[in-house]
CSV table of C-alpha atoms in Angstrom, one decimal:
chain,number,residue,atom,x,y,z
T,1,UNK,CA,-51.2,-14.9,-7.1
T,2,UNK,CA,-48.2,-14.4,-10.0
T,3,UNK,CA,-45.9,-16.9,-11.7
T,4,UNK,CA,-42.6,-15.3,-11.5
T,5,UNK,CA,-39.1,-16.7,-13.1
T,6,UNK,CA,-36.1,-15.3,-11.3
T,7,UNK,CA,-33.1,-15.6,-13.5
T,8,UNK,CA,-30.1,-15.4,-11.0
T,9,UNK,CA,-31.9,-16.7,-8.1
T,10,UNK,CA,-29.3,-18.2,-6.4
T,11,UNK,CA,-27.4,-14.5,-6.0
T,12,UNK,CA,-27.4,-12.1,-3.4
T,13,UNK,CA,-30.5,-10.1,-4.9
T,14,UNK,CA,-32.1,-13.2,-6.7
T,15,UNK,CA,-32.2,-15.2,-3.7
T,16,UNK,CA,-33.8,-12.3,-1.7
T,17,UNK,CA,-36.3,-11.8,-4.4
T,18,UNK,CA,-37.1,-15.1,-4.5
T,19,UNK,CA,-37.8,-15.3,-0.8
T,20,UNK,CA,-39.9,-12.3,-0.7
T,21,UNK,CA,-42.1,-13.5,-3.7
T,22,UNK,CA,-42.5,-16.9,-2.3
T,23,UNK,CA,-43.4,-15.4,1.1
T,24,UNK,CA,-46.2,-13.4,-0.3
T,25,UNK,CA,-47.7,-16.7,-1.9
T,26,UNK,CA,-46.3,-16.4,-5.6
T,27,UNK,CA,-45.1,-19.3,-7.6
T,28,UNK,CA,-41.7,-19.0,-8.3
T,29,UNK,CA,-39.3,-20.9,-10.9
T,30,UNK,CA,-35.6,-20.0,-9.8
T,31,UNK,CA,-33.6,-20.3,-13.3
T,32,UNK,CA,-29.9,-20.9,-12.5
T,33,UNK,CA,-27.0,-22.1,-14.1
T,34,UNK,CA,-26.2,-24.4,-11.0
T,35,UNK,CA,-29.2,-26.2,-9.5
T,36,UNK,CA,-27.4,-28.2,-7.1
T,37,UNK,CA,-25.9,-24.9,-5.5
T,38,UNK,CA,-29.5,-23.4,-4.3
T,39,UNK,CA,-30.4,-25.8,-1.3
T,40,UNK,CA,-30.9,-22.8,0.5
T,41,UNK,CA,-33.9,-21.5,-1.3
T,42,UNK,CA,-37.1,-22.0,0.1
T,43,UNK,CA,-38.8,-25.6,-0.6
T,44,UNK,CA,-41.7,-24.3,-2.5
T,45,UNK,CA,-39.6,-23.1,-5.2
T,46,UNK,CA,-39.4,-24.8,-8.4
T,47,UNK,CA,-35.4,-24.8,-9.3
T,48,UNK,CA,-34.7,-25.5,-13.0
T,49,UNK,CA,-31.5,-24.8,-15.3
T,50,UNK,CA,-31.8,-21.7,-17.0
T,51,UNK,CA,-29.9,-18.6,-18.6
T,52,UNK,CA,-31.3,-15.0,-19.1
T,53,UNK,CA,-28.8,-15.0,-22.2
T,54,UNK,CA,-30.4,-18.0,-24.0
T,55,UNK,CA,-33.1,-17.9,-26.3
T,56,UNK,CA,-34.2,-21.3,-25.7
T,57,UNK,CA,-34.2,-20.7,-21.7
T,58,UNK,CA,-36.7,-17.8,-22.1
T,59,UNK,CA,-38.9,-19.2,-24.7
T,60,UNK,CA,-39.3,-22.6,-22.6
T,61,UNK,CA,-39.7,-20.7,-19.2
T,62,UNK,CA,-42.2,-17.8,-20.6
T,63,UNK,CA,-45.4,-19.4,-21.2
T,64,UNK,CA,-47.7,-18.9,-18.0
T,65,UNK,CA,-45.6,-16.7,-16.5
T,66,UNK,CA,-46.1,-12.9,-15.4
T,67,UNK,CA,-43.0,-11.5,-14.8
T,68,UNK,CA,-39.1,-12.5,-15.4
T,69,UNK,CA,-36.6,-11.0,-13.0
T,70,UNK,CA,-33.1,-10.7,-14.3
T,71,UNK,CA,-31.0,-10.5,-11.4
T,72,UNK,CA,-27.8,-12.1,-12.8
T,73,UNK,CA,-24.3,-11.0,-12.0
T,74,UNK,CA,-20.6,-12.0,-11.7
T,75,UNK,CA,-20.1,-12.1,-15.6
T,76,UNK,CA,-18.0,-10.0,-18.1
T,77,UNK,CA,-19.6,-6.4,-18.6
T,78,UNK,CA,-21.5,-7.5,-22.0
T,79,UNK,CA,-23.4,-10.1,-19.9
T,80,UNK,CA,-26.4,-7.6,-18.9
T,81,UNK,CA,-26.4,-6.3,-22.3
T,82,UNK,CA,-26.5,-9.6,-23.8
T,83,UNK,CA,-29.3,-10.7,-21.4
T,84,UNK,CA,-31.6,-7.6,-22.6
T,85,UNK,CA,-31.3,-8.4,-26.0
T,86,UNK,CA,-32.2,-11.8,-25.6
T,87,UNK,CA,-35.2,-11.2,-23.3
T,88,UNK,CA,-36.6,-8.6,-25.8
T,89,UNK,CA,-35.8,-10.6,-28.8
T,90,UNK,CA,-37.6,-13.7,-27.2
T,91,UNK,CA,-40.7,-12.1,-25.8
T,92,UNK,CA,-41.5,-9.7,-28.6
T,93,UNK,CA,-44.4,-11.0,-30.5
T,94,UNK,CA,-45.1,-13.7,-27.8
T,95,UNK,CA,-49.0,-13.9,-27.0
T,96,UNK,CA,-49.3,-12.8,-23.4
T,97,UNK,CA,-45.4,-12.2,-23.0
T,98,UNK,CA,-44.5,-11.8,-19.4
T,99,UNK,CA,-42.9,-8.4,-18.2
T,100,UNK,CA,-39.3,-8.1,-17.7
T,101,UNK,CA,-38.0,-6.7,-14.4
T,102,UNK,CA,-34.4,-6.0,-14.7
T,103,UNK,CA,-32.2,-5.6,-11.5
T,104,UNK,CA,-29.5,-2.9,-12.8
T,105,UNK,CA,-27.0,-0.9,-11.6
T,106,UNK,CA,-27.2,2.3,-9.1
T,107,UNK,CA,-24.2,3.4,-11.0
T,108,UNK,CA,-26.5,4.5,-13.7
T,109,UNK,CA,-28.3,7.3,-11.5
T,110,UNK,CA,-27.7,10.7,-12.1
T,111,UNK,CA,-25.4,12.7,-9.7
T,112,UNK,CA,-26.4,16.4,-8.6
T,113,UNK,CA,-24.6,17.3,-11.7
T,114,UNK,CA,-26.5,15.5,-14.0
T,115,UNK,CA,-23.7,13.1,-14.9
T,116,UNK,CA,-23.7,9.2,-14.4
T,117,UNK,CA,-22.1,7.9,-11.2
T,118,UNK,CA,-20.0,5.6,-13.3
T,119,UNK,CA,-18.5,8.6,-15.1
T,120,UNK,CA,-17.3,10.0,-12.0
T,121,UNK,CA,-13.6,10.3,-11.9
T,122,UNK,CA,-13.4,8.7,-8.3
T,123,UNK,CA,-15.7,5.6,-9.2
T,124,UNK,CA,-13.8,2.8,-8.0
T,125,UNK,CA,-12.4,1.2,-11.1
T,126,UNK,CA,-12.8,-2.5,-10.3
T,127,UNK,CA,-16.5,-2.0,-10.8
T,128,UNK,CA,-16.4,0.1,-13.9
T,129,UNK,CA,-16.7,-2.5,-16.4
T,130,UNK,CA,-19.8,-4.1,-14.6
T,131,UNK,CA,-21.4,-0.2,-14.5
T,132,UNK,CA,-20.9,0.1,-18.1
T,133,UNK,CA,-22.5,-3.3,-19.1
T,134,UNK,CA,-25.4,-2.5,-16.8
T,135,UNK,CA,-25.7,1.4,-18.5
T,136,UNK,CA,-25.7,-0.3,-21.9
T,137,UNK,CA,-28.4,-2.5,-20.8
T,138,UNK,CA,-30.5,0.4,-19.8
T,139,UNK,CA,-30.1,2.3,-22.5
T,140,UNK,CA,-31.1,-0.8,-24.7
T,141,UNK,CA,-34.4,-1.1,-22.9
T,142,UNK,CA,-35.1,2.7,-23.4
T,143,UNK,CA,-34.3,2.6,-27.1
T,144,UNK,CA,-35.0,-0.8,-28.5
T,145,UNK,CA,-37.6,-2.9,-26.5
T,146,UNK,CA,-40.7,-1.8,-28.4
T,147,UNK,CA,-43.0,-4.6,-28.1
T,148,UNK,CA,-42.6,-5.8,-24.7
T,149,UNK,CA,-43.1,-4.5,-21.2
T,150,UNK,CA,-39.5,-3.8,-19.2
T,151,UNK,CA,-39.1,-2.2,-15.7
T,152,UNK,CA,-35.3,-1.4,-14.7
T,153,UNK,CA,-34.7,-1.1,-11.0
T,154,UNK,CA,-31.7,0.5,-9.7
T,155,UNK,CA,-30.6,0.4,-6.0
T,156,UNK,CA,-28.6,3.2,-4.4
T,157,UNK,CA,-25.4,4.0,-6.1
T,158,UNK,CA,-23.0,3.5,-2.9
T,159,UNK,CA,-25.0,2.3,0.3
T,160,UNK,CA,-26.5,-0.9,-1.0
T,161,UNK,CA,-25.8,-4.1,1.5
T,162,UNK,CA,-27.6,-7.1,2.9
T,163,UNK,CA,-29.5,-6.3,6.1
T,164,UNK,CA,-32.5,-5.8,7.4
T,165,UNK,CA,-36.3,-6.0,5.8
T,166,UNK,CA,-38.2,-3.3,7.0
T,167,UNK,CA,-40.8,-3.1,4.3
T,168,UNK,CA,-40.4,0.5,4.2
T,169,UNK,CA,-39.0,2.5,1.2
T,170,UNK,CA,-39.1,5.4,-1.3
T,171,UNK,CA,-38.9,5.4,-4.8
T,172,UNK,CA,-37.8,7.9,-7.5
T,173,UNK,CA,-36.6,8.1,-11.2
T,174,UNK,CA,-33.1,8.8,-12.4
T,175,UNK,CA,-31.5,10.4,-9.3
T,176,UNK,CA,-31.0,8.9,-6.1
T,177,UNK,CA,-33.5,9.0,-3.2
T,178,UNK,CA,-31.9,10.6,-0.5
T,179,UNK,CA,-32.7,11.2,3.1
T,180,UNK,CA,-32.2,14.5,5.2
T,181,UNK,CA,-28.4,13.7,5.5
T,182,UNK,CA,-28.1,13.5,1.6
T,183,UNK,CA,-27.4,9.7,2.1
T,184,UNK,CA,-29.1,7.1,0.0
T,185,UNK,CA,-29.5,3.6,1.5
T,186,UNK,CA,-31.3,0.2,1.1
T,187,UNK,CA,-31.0,-3.2,2.1
T,188,UNK,CA,-31.2,-6.0,-0.3
T,189,UNK,CA,-34.2,-7.3,1.6
T,190,UNK,CA,-36.0,-4.0,1.1
T,191,UNK,CA,-35.1,-3.8,-2.6
T,192,UNK,CA,-36.7,-7.2,-3.0
T,193,UNK,CA,-39.8,-5.6,-1.4
T,194,UNK,CA,-39.8,-2.9,-4.0
T,195,UNK,CA,-39.3,-5.2,-6.6
T,196,UNK,CA,-42.3,-7.7,-5.7
T,197,UNK,CA,-44.4,-4.9,-4.8
T,198,UNK,CA,-43.9,-3.3,-8.7
T,199,UNK,CA,-44.8,-6.9,-9.7
T,200,UNK,CA,-48.0,-7.0,-7.6
T,201,UNK,CA,-49.1,-3.3,-8.4
T,202,UNK,CA,-47.1,-1.9,-11.6
T,203,UNK,CA,-46.1,1.9,-11.6
T,204,UNK,CA,-43.0,2.0,-13.5
T,205,UNK,CA,-43.9,0.2,-16.8
T,206,UNK,CA,-41.2,0.7,-19.5
T,207,UNK,CA,-39.2,2.8,-17.3
T,208,UNK,CA,-36.5,2.9,-14.6
T,209,UNK,CA,-37.2,3.7,-11.1
T,210,UNK,CA,-34.6,3.5,-8.0
T,211,UNK,CA,-35.6,2.9,-4.2
T,212,UNK,CA,-33.9,3.8,-1.1
T,213,UNK,CA,-35.2,5.0,2.7
């Protein structure tokens, strides 16, 4: 059993990660900005006011925690970089510091040409700023997160929606995992499975991984 803090536990990804972890018997603390709006979370979850960009929040929640999941969204493009910087700064040097699991963007994955999906001319403009923010967070972990243990998780770049929990997926590195038709597809529910699997059996420490069917 692990003690897991999920920042953004009320969101589409965070709520599924929370439910998956609780369902496996882990102790989960949901760190959200509006605790009153999370009545749909499992009863076993401890709900607290928390913010991944607040050093105080991170330091208060870190003791006796094994993993801190960053599943935040809905902010300006700097939100994800601010969260990454804050967690690394707050946890660096802390005895028995929790591992960071950052739920990042699939648009940071590489196309067959070796370019990022977010840099393609036909990438939807309405998502580009958020994608750049997630890319900056990944660059920060890779260049400046010495002294902490982190994992950055990317869903597929295009076909990623709420759906069925199958419990099956395949993993990759910087390129999307594709099927025999060249599609990269995953449900939020199975991304949650992949993340809790990674917490239980670390395979991608200080690295990025992606998952799809």
